[in-house]
């Protein structure tokens, strides 16, 4: 069971994603608990202001620190010391992740590590031009980015992280094998999949899938993974453990292998 707390100015954005399919079912079955917290609820004053103009000018609006600090203090029932939340984190309090394009790039090994290491994670979704730097300095324990592009806010990035982590919790997916063969889980892209019909509009499927020869099929799948990774993401191969058989198969491929031509996941 993992607990996710999401601090956002737009909790309504999450409804469809968190109520449907794998995540919806994982919540119903108690594998994850997701709580959405509206940062505005913690903003002081009658108008509950959550943003303000930047010191020094420059335009745009910056998220104020107080509502975010107050929200964390209320959620975790703790007072954040002047030297910063990291002190509490070192004592066992959960990590606080600020989602930002300036963060550490997310990859499957990092997703796996977070699921394994933590029982509770807080996410802060930034909006507008940015978040007051003191949130970075004295509150966030980690900053994560889901890629080198800029979203309108951290909400979609938080959904991505919660989705990627939830499906790795043992028991969430029916088939335990499914996640170990995912693209990226072993540093390679996944082999191609086919289902019925065996012939569609004159397009057949690879013979080997109908052969019933399990050992050959495993070799074929491994080679498809390797060829596809070489064609599409050769950068991944340098960071992957390859057997001698893997390496000699790769060496046997022509410079421009056809493996990258099909559509797949
Ligand atoms: N907020 C805006 N863009 C983002 C990104 N690429 N990753 C995480 N949070 C973001």
PDB file of C-alpha atoms and ligand atoms in Angstrom:
ATOM      1  CA  UNK A   1       0.000   0.000   0.000  1.00  0.00           C
ATOM      2  CA  UNK A   2       1.359   3.413  -0.981  1.00  0.00           C
ATOM      3  CA  UNK A   3      -0.137   6.727   0.031  1.00  0.00           C
ATOM      4  CA  UNK A   4       0.071   9.628  -2.409  1.00  0.00           C
ATOM      5  CA  UNK A   5      -0.791  13.180  -1.320  1.00  0.00           C
ATOM      6  CA  UNK A   6      -1.111  15.671  -4.145  1.00  0.00           C
ATOM      7  CA  UNK A   7      -0.998  19.403  -3.470  1.00  0.00           C
ATOM      8  CA  UNK A   8      -2.541  21.318  -6.346  1.00  0.00           C
ATOM      9  CA  UNK A   9      -4.590  24.369  -7.234  1.00  0.00           C
ATOM     10  CA  UNK A  10      -6.666  22.204  -9.607  1.00  0.00           C
ATOM     11  CA  UNK A  11      -7.773  18.987  -7.882  1.00  0.00           C
ATOM     12  CA  UNK A  12     -10.589  18.592 -10.410  1.00  0.00           C
ATOM     13  CA  UNK A  13      -8.022  17.786 -13.117  1.00  0.00           C
ATOM     14  CA  UNK A  14      -7.337  14.368 -11.581  1.00  0.00           C
ATOM     15  CA  UNK A  15     -10.821  12.825 -11.521  1.00  0.00           C
ATOM     16  CA  UNK A  16     -10.840  10.844 -14.765  1.00  0.00           C
ATOM     17  CA  UNK A  17      -7.288   9.579 -14.517  1.00  0.00           C
ATOM     18  CA  UNK A  18      -7.461   8.441 -10.892  1.00  0.00           C
ATOM     19  CA  UNK A  19     -10.967   6.944 -11.017  1.00  0.00           C
ATOM     20  CA  UNK A  20     -10.528   4.786 -14.103  1.00  0.00           C
ATOM     21  CA  UNK A  21      -8.871   1.548 -15.181  1.00  0.00           C
ATOM     22  CA  UNK A  22      -5.741   0.346 -13.337  1.00  0.00           C
ATOM     23  CA  UNK A  23      -5.477   3.247 -10.865  1.00  0.00           C
ATOM     24  CA  UNK A  24      -9.219   3.283 -10.128  1.00  0.00           C
ATOM     25  CA  UNK A  25      -9.160  -0.444  -9.421  1.00  0.00           C
ATOM     26  CA  UNK A  26      -5.945  -0.223  -7.371  1.00  0.00           C
ATOM     27  CA  UNK A  27      -7.590   2.418  -5.173  1.00  0.00           C
ATOM     28  CA  UNK A  28     -10.768   0.369  -4.731  1.00  0.00           C
ATOM     29  CA  UNK A  29      -8.729  -2.687  -3.777  1.00  0.00           C
ATOM     30  CA  UNK A  30      -6.587  -0.754  -1.270  1.00  0.00           C
ATOM     31  CA  UNK A  31      -3.215  -0.926  -3.050  1.00  0.00           C
ATOM     32  CA  UNK A  32      -2.976   2.865  -3.172  1.00  0.00           C
ATOM     33  CA  UNK A  33      -4.566   5.739  -1.324  1.00  0.00           C
ATOM     34  CA  UNK A  34      -4.605   9.038  -3.196  1.00  0.00           C
ATOM     35  CA  UNK A  35      -5.583  12.252  -1.425  1.00  0.00           C
ATOM     36  CA  UNK A  36      -5.966  15.505  -3.330  1.00  0.00           C
ATOM     37  CA  UNK A  37      -5.344  18.691  -1.358  1.00  0.00           C
ATOM     38  CA  UNK A  38      -6.387  22.072  -2.719  1.00  0.00           C
ATOM     39  CA  UNK A  39      -3.562  24.502  -1.922  1.00  0.00           C
ATOM     40  CA  UNK A  40      -6.087  27.343  -1.949  1.00  0.00           C
ATOM     41  CA  UNK A  41      -7.750  25.868   1.166  1.00  0.00           C
ATOM     42  CA  UNK A  42      -4.555  26.623   3.098  1.00  0.00           C
ATOM     43  CA  UNK A  43      -4.073  30.189   1.843  1.00  0.00           C
ATOM     44  CA  UNK A  44      -4.528  32.768   4.611  1.00  0.00           C
ATOM     45  CA  UNK A  45      -6.879  35.747   4.307  1.00  0.00           C
ATOM     46  CA  UNK A  46     -10.362  36.261   3.044  1.00  0.00           C
ATOM     47  CA  UNK A  47      -9.355  36.072  -0.597  1.00  0.00           C
ATOM     48  CA  UNK A  48      -7.169  33.009  -0.227  1.00  0.00           C
ATOM     49  CA  UNK A  49      -4.499  34.387  -2.525  1.00  0.00           C
ATOM     50  CA  UNK A  50      -2.076  31.732  -3.774  1.00  0.00           C
ATOM     51  CA  UNK A  51       0.104  33.711  -6.193  1.00  0.00           C
ATOM     52  CA  UNK A  52       1.730  37.115  -6.551  1.00  0.00           C
ATOM     53  CA  UNK A  53       3.965  39.101  -8.905  1.00  0.00           C
ATOM     54  CA  UNK A  54       7.722  38.389  -8.854  1.00  0.00           C
ATOM     55  CA  UNK A  55      10.114  40.582  -6.851  1.00  0.00           C
ATOM     56  CA  UNK A  56      12.286  42.442  -9.333  1.00  0.00           C
ATOM     57  CA  UNK A  57       9.590  42.402 -11.971  1.00  0.00           C
ATOM     58  CA  UNK A  58       9.586  40.315 -15.090  1.00  0.00           C
ATOM     59  CA  UNK A  59       5.915  39.546 -15.413  1.00  0.00           C
ATOM     60  CA  UNK A  60       3.975  36.377 -14.744  1.00  0.00           C
ATOM     61  CA  UNK A  61       2.781  35.133 -11.382  1.00  0.00           C
ATOM     62  CA  UNK A  62       4.656  33.155  -8.771  1.00  0.00           C
ATOM     63  CA  UNK A  63       3.061  30.706  -6.331  1.00  0.00           C
ATOM     64  CA  UNK A  64       3.391  32.057  -2.795  1.00  0.00           C
ATOM     65  CA  UNK A  65       5.242  29.955  -0.216  1.00  0.00           C
ATOM     66  CA  UNK A  66       2.845  30.249   2.763  1.00  0.00           C
ATOM     67  CA  UNK A  67      -0.122  28.217   1.431  1.00  0.00           C
ATOM     68  CA  UNK A  68       2.195  25.397   0.373  1.00  0.00           C
ATOM     69  CA  UNK A  69       4.058  25.287   3.712  1.00  0.00           C
ATOM     70  CA  UNK A  70       0.762  25.466   5.642  1.00  0.00           C
ATOM     71  CA  UNK A  71      -0.691  22.663   3.529  1.00  0.00           C
ATOM     72  CA  UNK A  72       2.262  20.355   4.238  1.00  0.00           C
ATOM     73  CA  UNK A  73       2.168  21.188   7.965  1.00  0.00           C
ATOM     74  CA  UNK A  74      -1.544  20.372   8.132  1.00  0.00           C
ATOM     75  CA  UNK A  75      -1.301  17.191   6.049  1.00  0.00           C
ATOM     76  CA  UNK A  76       1.629  15.775   8.035  1.00  0.00           C
ATOM     77  CA  UNK A  77       0.626  17.373  11.332  1.00  0.00           C
ATOM     78  CA  UNK A  78       4.122  18.735  11.876  1.00  0.00           C
ATOM     79  CA  UNK A  79       5.899  22.072  12.142  1.00  0.00           C
ATOM     80  CA  UNK A  80       8.565  22.632   9.521  1.00  0.00           C
ATOM     81  CA  UNK A  81      11.813  23.722  11.207  1.00  0.00           C
ATOM     82  CA  UNK A  82      13.590  26.879  10.033  1.00  0.00           C
ATOM     83  CA  UNK A  83      16.473  24.854   8.586  1.00  0.00           C
ATOM     84  CA  UNK A  84      14.018  23.073   6.361  1.00  0.00           C
ATOM     85  CA  UNK A  85      11.904  19.946   5.918  1.00  0.00           C
ATOM     86  CA  UNK A  86      14.896  17.805   4.969  1.00  0.00           C
ATOM     87  CA  UNK A  87      15.657  17.443   8.665  1.00  0.00           C
ATOM     88  CA  UNK A  88      12.264  15.771   9.131  1.00  0.00           C
ATOM     89  CA  UNK A  89      12.735  13.677   6.013  1.00  0.00           C
ATOM     90  CA  UNK A  90      15.973  12.315   7.477  1.00  0.00           C
ATOM     91  CA  UNK A  91      13.969  11.325  10.572  1.00  0.00           C
ATOM     92  CA  UNK A  92      11.579   9.269   8.440  1.00  0.00           C
ATOM     93  CA  UNK A  93       8.989  11.771   7.226  1.00  0.00           C
ATOM     94  CA  UNK A  94       7.902  11.144   3.620  1.00  0.00           C
ATOM     95  CA  UNK A  95       9.623  12.728   0.608  1.00  0.00           C
ATOM     96  CA  UNK A  96       8.120  15.880  -0.870  1.00  0.00           C
ATOM     97  CA  UNK A  97       8.453  15.992  -4.635  1.00  0.00           C
ATOM     98  CA  UNK A  98       8.261  19.261  -6.516  1.00  0.00           C
ATOM     99  CA  UNK A  99       7.275  18.634 -10.124  1.00  0.00           C
ATOM    100  CA  UNK A 100       9.208  20.961 -12.374  1.00  0.00           C
ATOM    101  CA  UNK A 101      10.934  20.912 -15.752  1.00  0.00           C
ATOM    102  CA  UNK A 102      14.120  21.742 -13.805  1.00  0.00           C
ATOM    103  CA  UNK A 103      13.960  18.447 -11.893  1.00  0.00           C
ATOM    104  CA  UNK A 104      15.800  15.159 -12.241  1.00  0.00           C
ATOM    105  CA  UNK A 105      14.530  13.390 -15.378  1.00  0.00           C
ATOM    106  CA  UNK A 106      12.188  10.511 -14.578  1.00  0.00           C
ATOM    107  CA  UNK A 107      13.006   7.067 -15.972  1.00  0.00           C
ATOM    108  CA  UNK A 108      11.794   3.546 -15.207  1.00  0.00           C
ATOM    109  CA  UNK A 109      14.661   2.738 -12.770  1.00  0.00           C
ATOM    110  CA  UNK A 110      13.739   5.824 -10.734  1.00  0.00           C
ATOM    111  CA  UNK A 111      10.042   4.878 -10.731  1.00  0.00           C
ATOM    112  CA  UNK A 112      10.965   1.397  -9.489  1.00  0.00           C
ATOM    113  CA  UNK A 113      13.191   2.839  -6.759  1.00  0.00           C
ATOM    114  CA  UNK A 114      10.485   5.166  -5.484  1.00  0.00           C
ATOM    115  CA  UNK A 115       7.893   2.383  -5.282  1.00  0.00           C
ATOM    116  CA  UNK A 116      10.340   0.194  -3.393  1.00  0.00           C
ATOM    117  CA  UNK A 117      11.664   2.857  -1.007  1.00  0.00           C
ATOM    118  CA  UNK A 118       8.549   4.718   0.135  1.00  0.00           C
ATOM    119  CA  UNK A 119       5.144   4.100   1.696  1.00  0.00           C
ATOM    120  CA  UNK A 120       4.027   7.687   1.355  1.00  0.00           C
ATOM    121  CA  UNK A 121       4.950  10.462  -1.093  1.00  0.00           C
ATOM    122  CA  UNK A 122       3.778  14.071  -1.302  1.00  0.00           C
ATOM    123  CA  UNK A 123       3.679  15.857  -4.654  1.00  0.00           C
ATOM    124  CA  UNK A 124       3.618  19.619  -5.112  1.00  0.00           C
ATOM    125  CA  UNK A 125       2.218  20.695  -8.478  1.00  0.00           C
ATOM    126  CA  UNK A 126       3.625  24.054  -9.528  1.00  0.00           C
ATOM    127  CA  UNK A 127       1.653  26.423 -11.748  1.00  0.00           C
ATOM    128  CA  UNK A 128       2.021  29.834 -13.356  1.00  0.00           C
ATOM    129  CA  UNK A 129       5.574  31.041 -14.059  1.00  0.00           C
ATOM    130  CA  UNK A 130       6.939  29.196 -11.099  1.00  0.00           C
ATOM    131  CA  UNK A 131       7.037  28.577  -7.391  1.00  0.00           C
ATOM    132  CA  UNK A 132       8.738  30.757  -4.775  1.00  0.00           C
ATOM    133  CA  UNK A 133      12.303  29.492  -4.456  1.00  0.00           C
ATOM    134  CA  UNK A 134      11.906  28.886  -0.695  1.00  0.00           C
ATOM    135  CA  UNK A 135       9.623  25.941  -1.515  1.00  0.00           C
ATOM    136  CA  UNK A 136      12.598  24.390  -3.333  1.00  0.00           C
ATOM    137  CA  UNK A 137      15.070  25.300  -0.616  1.00  0.00           C
ATOM    138  CA  UNK A 138      13.189  24.456   2.574  1.00  0.00           C
ATOM    139  CA  UNK A 139      10.324  22.139   1.637  1.00  0.00           C
ATOM    140  CA  UNK A 140      10.940  19.914  -1.381  1.00  0.00           C
ATOM    141  CA  UNK A 141      13.209  16.922  -0.796  1.00  0.00           C
ATOM    142  CA  UNK A 142      13.269  16.085  -4.508  1.00  0.00           C
ATOM    143  CA  UNK A 143      12.541  17.758  -7.823  1.00  0.00           C
ATOM    144  CA  UNK A 144      11.410  15.603 -10.726  1.00  0.00           C
ATOM    145  CA  UNK A 145      10.762  16.297 -14.398  1.00  0.00           C
ATOM    146  CA  UNK A 146       8.877  13.982 -16.741  1.00  0.00           C
ATOM    147  CA  UNK A 147      10.737  15.235 -19.810  1.00  0.00           C
ATOM    148  CA  UNK A 148      12.404  18.145 -21.533  1.00  0.00           C
ATOM    149  CA  UNK A 149       9.270  20.105 -22.402  1.00  0.00           C
ATOM    150  CA  UNK A 150       7.177  22.559 -20.423  1.00  0.00           C
ATOM    151  CA  UNK A 151       3.684  21.699 -19.222  1.00  0.00           C
ATOM    152  CA  UNK A 152       1.198  24.300 -17.968  1.00  0.00           C
ATOM    153  CA  UNK A 153       1.682  22.890 -14.488  1.00  0.00           C
ATOM    154  CA  UNK A 154       2.862  19.907 -12.506  1.00  0.00           C
ATOM    155  CA  UNK A 155      -0.551  18.183 -12.410  1.00  0.00           C
ATOM    156  CA  UNK A 156      -0.076  16.035 -15.501  1.00  0.00           C
ATOM    157  CA  UNK A 157       3.443  15.169 -14.329  1.00  0.00           C
ATOM    158  CA  UNK A 158       2.010  14.038 -10.953  1.00  0.00           C
ATOM    159  CA  UNK A 159      -0.513  11.855 -12.790  1.00  0.00           C
ATOM    160  CA  UNK A 160       2.326  10.325 -14.796  1.00  0.00           C
ATOM    161  CA  UNK A 161       4.302   9.510 -11.652  1.00  0.00           C
ATOM    162  CA  UNK A 162       1.344   8.075  -9.763  1.00  0.00           C
ATOM    163  CA  UNK A 163       0.381   5.949 -12.774  1.00  0.00           C
ATOM    164  CA  UNK A 164       3.911   4.671 -13.397  1.00  0.00           C
ATOM    165  CA  UNK A 165       4.372   3.770  -9.714  1.00  0.00           C
ATOM    166  CA  UNK A 166       0.940   2.275  -9.089  1.00  0.00           C
ATOM    167  CA  UNK A 167       1.232  -0.325 -11.842  1.00  0.00           C
ATOM    168  CA  UNK A 168       4.485  -1.571 -10.282  1.00  0.00           C
ATOM    169  CA  UNK A 169       2.931  -2.306  -6.880  1.00  0.00           C
ATOM    170  CA  UNK A 170       2.838  -6.111  -6.589  1.00  0.00           C
ATOM    171  CA  UNK A 171      -0.724  -7.346  -7.163  1.00  0.00           C
ATOM    172  CA  UNK A 172      -1.998  -4.276  -9.009  1.00  0.00           C
ATOM    173  CA  UNK A 173      -1.654  -5.857 -12.432  1.00  0.00           C
ATOM    174  CA  UNK A 174      -3.134  -9.335 -12.669  1.00  0.00           C
ATOM    175  CA  UNK A 175      -0.171 -10.801 -14.507  1.00  0.00           C
ATOM    176  CA  UNK A 176       3.012 -10.352 -12.445  1.00  0.00           C
ATOM    177  CA  UNK A 177       5.108 -11.001 -15.530  1.00  0.00           C
ATOM    178  CA  UNK A 178       3.604  -8.052 -17.336  1.00  0.00           C
ATOM    179  CA  UNK A 179       5.767  -5.350 -15.754  1.00  0.00           C
ATOM    180  CA  UNK A 180       9.026  -7.269 -15.982  1.00  0.00           C
ATOM    181  CA  UNK A 181       8.684  -7.372 -19.773  1.00  0.00           C
ATOM    182  CA  UNK A 182       7.664  -3.738 -20.199  1.00  0.00           C
ATOM    183  CA  UNK A 183       9.679  -1.484 -22.441  1.00  0.00           C
ATOM    184  CA  UNK A 184      12.484   0.065 -20.342  1.00  0.00           C
ATOM    185  CA  UNK A 185      12.144  -2.350 -17.413  1.00  0.00           C
ATOM    186  CA  UNK A 186      15.286  -4.235 -18.517  1.00  0.00           C
ATOM    187  CA  UNK A 187      16.759  -1.299 -20.409  1.00  0.00           C
ATOM    188  CA  UNK A 188      15.362  -2.492 -23.767  1.00  0.00           C
ATOM    189  CA  UNK A 189      12.250  -1.664 -25.759  1.00  0.00           C
ATOM    190  CA  UNK A 190       9.602  -4.358 -25.749  1.00  0.00           C
ATOM    191  CA  UNK A 191       9.171  -6.927 -28.557  1.00  0.00           C
ATOM    192  CA  UNK A 192       6.122  -6.664 -30.863  1.00  0.00           C
ATOM    193  CA  UNK A 193       2.764  -8.152 -29.868  1.00  0.00           C
ATOM    194  CA  UNK A 194       0.005  -9.683 -31.994  1.00  0.00           C
ATOM    195  CA  UNK A 195      -3.453 -11.027 -31.228  1.00  0.00           C
ATOM    196  CA  UNK A 196      -6.255 -12.630 -33.252  1.00  0.00           C
ATOM    197  CA  UNK A 197      -6.990 -12.664 -36.147  1.00  0.00           C
ATOM    198  CA  UNK A 198      -3.877 -14.371 -37.545  1.00  0.00           C
ATOM    199  CA  UNK A 199      -4.605 -12.688 -40.843  1.00  0.00           C
ATOM    200  CA  UNK A 200      -6.055  -9.183 -41.180  1.00  0.00           C
ATOM    201  CA  UNK A 201      -6.526  -7.479 -44.546  1.00  0.00           C
ATOM    202  CA  UNK A 202      -3.901  -9.732 -46.012  1.00  0.00           C
ATOM    203  CA  UNK A 203      -1.372  -9.039 -43.236  1.00  0.00           C
ATOM    204  CA  UNK A 204      -0.207 -12.119 -41.396  1.00  0.00           C
ATOM    205  CA  UNK A 205       1.776 -12.528 -38.200  1.00  0.00           C
ATOM    206  CA  UNK A 206       5.268 -13.957 -37.677  1.00  0.00           C
ATOM    207  CA  UNK A 207       5.210 -17.747 -38.182  1.00  0.00           C
ATOM    208  CA  UNK A 208       7.068 -18.360 -34.911  1.00  0.00           C
ATOM    209  CA  UNK A 209       4.075 -17.189 -32.867  1.00  0.00           C
ATOM    210  CA  UNK A 210       2.015 -20.105 -34.203  1.00  0.00           C
ATOM    211  CA  UNK A 211       4.764 -22.702 -33.861  1.00  0.00           C
ATOM    212  CA  UNK A 212       4.211 -23.526 -30.190  1.00  0.00           C
ATOM    213  CA  UNK A 213       7.982 -23.738 -29.742  1.00  0.00           C
ATOM    214  CA  UNK A 214       8.480 -21.884 -26.494  1.00  0.00           C
ATOM    215  CA  UNK A 215      12.288 -21.729 -26.406  1.00  0.00           C
ATOM    216  CA  UNK A 216      12.564 -20.440 -29.976  1.00  0.00           C
ATOM    217  CA  UNK A 217       9.854 -17.910 -29.240  1.00  0.00           C
ATOM    218  CA  UNK A 218      11.819 -16.530 -26.289  1.00  0.00           C
ATOM    219  CA  UNK A 219      14.914 -16.160 -28.477  1.00  0.00           C
ATOM    220  CA  UNK A 220      12.864 -14.445 -31.189  1.00  0.00           C
ATOM    221  CA  UNK A 221      11.357 -11.995 -28.670  1.00  0.00           C
ATOM    222  CA  UNK A 222      14.737 -11.149 -27.198  1.00  0.00           C
ATOM    223  CA  UNK A 223      16.138 -10.526 -30.676  1.00  0.00           C
ATOM    224  CA  UNK A 224      13.159  -8.369 -31.631  1.00  0.00           C
ATOM    225  CA  UNK A 225      13.734  -6.311 -28.469  1.00  0.00           C
ATOM    226  CA  UNK A 226      17.407  -5.917 -29.280  1.00  0.00           C
ATOM    227  CA  UNK A 227      16.868  -5.023 -32.951  1.00  0.00           C
ATOM    228  CA  UNK A 228      14.129  -2.556 -32.111  1.00  0.00           C
ATOM    229  CA  UNK A 229      16.217  -0.888 -29.411  1.00  0.00           C
ATOM    230  CA  UNK A 230      19.190  -0.618 -31.771  1.00  0.00           C
ATOM    231  CA  UNK A 231      16.995   0.928 -34.466  1.00  0.00           C
ATOM    232  CA  UNK A 232      15.069   3.359 -32.295  1.00  0.00           C
ATOM    233  CA  UNK A 233      17.022   3.983 -29.112  1.00  0.00           C
ATOM    234  CA  UNK A 234      20.658   2.912 -29.552  1.00  0.00           C
ATOM    235  CA  UNK A 235      21.492   5.135 -26.550  1.00  0.00           C
ATOM    236  CA  UNK A 236      19.739   2.599 -24.285  1.00  0.00           C
ATOM    237  CA  UNK A 237      21.999  -0.282 -25.311  1.00  0.00           C
ATOM    238  CA  UNK A 238      25.088   1.205 -23.719  1.00  0.00           C
ATOM    239  CA  UNK A 239      23.441   1.093 -20.282  1.00  0.00           C
ATOM    240  CA  UNK A 240      22.055  -2.439 -20.588  1.00  0.00           C
ATOM    241  CA  UNK A 241      23.462  -5.797 -19.499  1.00  0.00           C
ATOM    242  CA  UNK A 242      23.924  -7.777 -22.693  1.00  0.00           C
ATOM    243  CA  UNK A 243      24.849 -11.455 -22.902  1.00  0.00           C
ATOM    244  CA  UNK A 244      27.359 -12.755 -25.438  1.00  0.00           C
ATOM    245  CA  UNK A 245      24.444 -14.081 -27.500  1.00  0.00           C
ATOM    246  CA  UNK A 246      22.780 -10.640 -27.401  1.00  0.00           C
ATOM    247  CA  UNK A 247      25.969  -8.961 -28.527  1.00  0.00           C
ATOM    248  CA  UNK A 248      26.663 -11.342 -31.386  1.00  0.00           C
ATOM    249  CA  UNK A 249      23.064 -10.994 -32.577  1.00  0.00           C
ATOM    250  CA  UNK A 250      23.427  -7.195 -32.562  1.00  0.00           C
ATOM    251  CA  UNK A 251      26.728  -7.476 -34.426  1.00  0.00           C
ATOM    252  CA  UNK A 252      25.002  -9.572 -37.083  1.00  0.00           C
ATOM    253  CA  UNK A 253      22.424  -6.886 -37.859  1.00  0.00           C
ATOM    254  CA  UNK A 254      22.822  -4.652 -40.920  1.00  0.00           C
ATOM    255  CA  UNK A 255      23.433  -0.937 -40.275  1.00  0.00           C
ATOM    256  CA  UNK A 256      19.780  -0.068 -40.865  1.00  0.00           C
ATOM    257  CA  UNK A 257      17.732  -2.883 -39.366  1.00  0.00           C
ATOM    258  CA  UNK A 258      14.075  -3.062 -40.431  1.00  0.00           C
ATOM    259  CA  UNK A 259      13.046  -3.580 -36.820  1.00  0.00           C
ATOM    260  CA  UNK A 260      12.103   0.034 -36.327  1.00  0.00           C
ATOM    261  CA  UNK A 261       9.547   0.188 -39.118  1.00  0.00           C
ATOM    262  CA  UNK A 262       6.493  -1.255 -37.400  1.00  0.00           C
ATOM    263  CA  UNK A 263       4.344   0.694 -35.041  1.00  0.00           C
ATOM    264  CA  UNK A 264       4.409  -0.625 -31.514  1.00  0.00           C
ATOM    265  CA  UNK A 265       4.603   0.441 -27.928  1.00  0.00           C
TER     266      UNK A 265
HETATM  267  N1  LIG B   1       5.823  21.184 -14.821  1.00  0.00           N
HETATM  268  C1  LIG B   1       5.909  21.801 -16.015  1.00  0.00           C
HETATM  269  N2  LIG B   1       6.589  21.064 -16.896  1.00  0.00           N
HETATM  270  C2  LIG B   1       6.978  19.927 -16.237  1.00  0.00           C
HETATM  271  C3  LIG B   1       7.718  18.772 -16.598  1.00  0.00           C
HETATM  272  N3  LIG B   1       8.234  18.619 -17.823  1.00  0.00           N
HETATM  273  N4  LIG B   1       7.923  17.821 -15.666  1.00  0.00           N
HETATM  274  C4  LIG B   1       7.444  17.978 -14.420  1.00  0.00           C
HETATM  275  N5  LIG B   1       6.729  19.041 -14.026  1.00  0.00           N
HETATM  276  C5  LIG B   1       6.488  20.005 -14.918  1.00  0.00           C
END
